Amino acid sequence: MSNTDIVLEICGSAGEGTISSGEIFNRYISSIDFEIMSFDTYPSEIRGFGKCVAHSRFSTQKIFTPGKYTDILIALNDAHSISQLGHLKDTGVVIYDSKPPKYHEEDKSIVGWMEPGMISYGIPFNDLAQKAAGNSRGRNMVALGAVCALFGVDHEEFKNTIIQRYAKKKQIVIDNNVNSFVEGYNWANDNLTKIDSISFKKGKNKNEKESIIINGNQAVAKAAIDSELHLYAGYPITPATKIMEILSHELPKKNGIMLQTEDEISAIGNVLGAGFAGKRSMTATSGPGFALMTEFMGLSVMAQIPAVIVNSQRGGPSTGLPTKTEQSDFNAAVNGGTGDLPRFVIAPASVEECYDGTTLAFYLAEKYQTLVVILLDFFLSNSIRNIDEPTPPTEKMLNSNIAPNEKELKDYVRFKETKTGVSPRSIPGTPNGMYTTTGLENNERGKPQYDGKLHTKMSDMRYRKLNSALNDVPKPKWTGPKKDIDVGILSWGSSAGAAYEAATIANKNGHRVAVLSSLVVFPVNEVDLTKFCNESKQILIPELNYSGQYANFIASYINRPVERLNMVSGLPMASEDVLSKIDEMIAS
Amino acid sequence: MDNFKINYIDEMLDDVEKKDFLKYRTGELPTWCPGCGYFGITQSIVQSCNELNLKNEDICVASGIGCAGRFPVFMDVYGFHTLHGRSVPVASGMKLAREELTVFAIAGDGDIMGIGGGHLPHIARKNIDITLFLFDNSIYGLTKGQSSSTTPFEQTTNSHPFGNPDQPLKPVSLALSYGATFVARAFAGNVDQMTAIFKKGITHKGFSFIHILTPCVTFDKVNYTWKNLKANVEEIYDEFDHTNHTEAMRIAEKSRLYTGIFYHRYDVPSYQDYLKQK
Ligand SMILES: Cc1ncc(C[n+]2csc(CCOP(=O)(O)OP(=O)(O)O)c2C)c(N)n1
Ligand code: SF4
Ligand SMILES: [Mg+2]
């Protein structure tokens, strides 16, 4: 079977069913065993008719990025879709409304903007929807019907997906959608002559594992529930809000609580309170809210109380670019706060890792009695994948607090020095386990004390925890050649996907390119890092920020020059971007 | 004379033992200035816990930063000395995590009328079942005598040597307008009344706000001195209907410093009780 790798975009105005038709398309495509990676763009201003794009890449191969160039563009709205032509392939296909509800002024019709070589199919979306349902709401379904007819998709099965999607709605809604779909399918079959060569009947062979369609935020929420989260406290902010909304449904089912707080300071304060009381708790935010949490981040570390914060990065600084993706909070996550403040920073590279990173975060926070920051970004939060049902946390991961034993409770010393830096922590309700913790430097019994010797010892304890945890976290992932590497890519977070794909292509072209990326970006596993760098002739660090935050950080560990690829276009990194940088490096 | 002293001390020690005062205290001696009103408040909190038969391990205290914030350091309970102004959200998290625990938030006037003032309306309207003890000495004690949000207009302080240009906030009126379901005021010099109020507040199912007038003997020589407070406080009369919000508001606005329970509302479910009904 030949490989299929296609990018399809649906573009329309808010309210035209753009995103929901993308969702239905994904569901169907996933059900016939394609790998999908999808990404929706919403209008950033709350104007009635803003532009929406449902972007979907599907493939018979493993994919890591949403793909930069489009094969098929469905224009529900010409005015919005014209700018999407900029990344339509030279031989790409446009499916548009040949008789839109309002006639286009000259220059506003998408066909007028297409390059020679591109293929267009005009379909009277509006007329057909009117015919099927008496209104124009089903235009998106007409378009999907035409897609099935044009590209050889099983329209009966596709119809079932539509029915499932609207199963909870009234029968009339289901009927209108299905009828519009069938109308579009039949019309396209009867009237169109296919002149492109795209078709997608069936994906790869059936996977044994159950697969689910999920985005990064959903994966975090699912992992939190599976990790026995008790309290979510948060304040709405794009792109993290969805985590809160999902948990407001899911937590009550588990006797948990979703608390909408007055601000992010209160959110993280509640998280620490619940952590102190022995329950798992978390908050999720983005740049501005993360900044407000800084003081409490220090308290978590100093008072040795678990806390999990998700920061889904937007473009920054300040309120920045709320609906654009960027990786510019690395510094804030790793160094944010005052004083010497060791903490864990987890940066998932994929939707799968959003799940695994979150279960790991709860485990680490509780076991090491400290702060864990999970760095997502706008793209990862919203990028949709079909993944295998993830592996839930083990018993050991669910109960990771080290409690004092009976002997220790006879004369309980809360912050007793240990080899690992972790002192047994008693939970309220435990007789004889009472103690007071504080953000002031304190002695083994929690009493505030400021002498230099003690501060040195306690600082050492706090950092020692991180070192002892290095054996407790997954090792960095090394893909590609292990030796004689032409370009070694040190990658982090969501841009790792582009690095993998670029490396794969470069290696096919006869180069030796490897990628090292780590779910846990702080503390650093120096052994693996050093080994990787020693094997690499040149090192490349691609990231979505202007100043090269990760590159600057890594420089302090590896003591040699690195090549940087920095982008702040607001878009996720594409494999093409990394590949051209690799080529440039190898050529020089 | 000497004999009298010894007898007096013996009697006091006897009293201390009988009342189990030391049960909730660590060996840590409070670092507060001699004569500070906080000693009396601590004694009343301890006495309330004792009379309510609370187990040490079932008490959680979150405090802010300031002289008041030091409170849990001297207590043998589960204590969390948090950040300036943030005792309320931390206490809230404790209660939401473990409803069976008794949770106190301790705050100075700087903590909850100043830097953390934004938390008060919300803990009140959420009616989360914690008790907030506001140690109001109308001054920043720990940082040595700057104006606070309850310092009177025109009073000279270390931050306003030419007089405080700001009008003071009225904690009880605010708590009442925010919808707190238990609002009381106590005076650090009246341990018996304080204890009675504290016990009511602690057992109230919902958010309890207790405004405590207390002198900072070191940095406030003019406003909340022992002498001024004694002369200005007055217990709310017995027949007062503390389910009447309008009346509560009316006496809260008086310049006379009424002490006692201003308002006690029983018909609003606590946050967690509400969730259970759903
Ligand atoms: C964020 C922050 N700002 C400032 C301070 C310094 N500070 C510590 S206590 C305090 C004021 C304390 O006054 P109050 O809350 O009334 O408590 P009191 O000492 O009077 O009991 C200040 C300003 C701090 N600890 N944290
Ligand atoms: S400075 Fe004032 S509030 Fe602080 S302990 Fe001394 S008297 Fe009490
Ligand atoms: Mg004060």
CSV table of C-alpha atoms in Angstrom, one decimal, chain B residues 185 187 193 213 229-237 256-260 262:
chain,number,residue,atom,x,y,z
B,185,ARG,CA,-15.9,41.6,66.8
B,187,PHE,CA,-11.4,42.8,72.1
B,193,GLN,CA,-16.1,37.2,75.7
B,213,LEU,CA,-9.3,44.8,68.2
B,229,LEU,CA,-9.7,50.4,73.4
B,230,LYS,CA,-11.0,49.8,77.0
B,231,ALA,CA,-12.7,53.1,76.9
B,232,ASN,CA,-14.3,52.6,73.5
B,233,VAL,CA,-15.4,49.1,73.4
B,234,GLU,CA,-18.9,48.1,74.4
B,235,GLU,CA,-20.6,44.7,74.3
B,236,ILE,CA,-23.5,44.4,72.0
B,237,TYR,CA,-26.7,44.2,74.2
B,256,ARG,CA,-18.5,53.2,69.4
B,257,LEU,CA,-16.7,49.9,69.0
B,258,TYR,CA,-19.3,47.2,69.6
B,259,THR,CA,-18.1,43.8,70.4
B,260,GLY,CA,-20.0,40.5,70.1
B,262,PHE,CA,-23.1,41.2,64.7
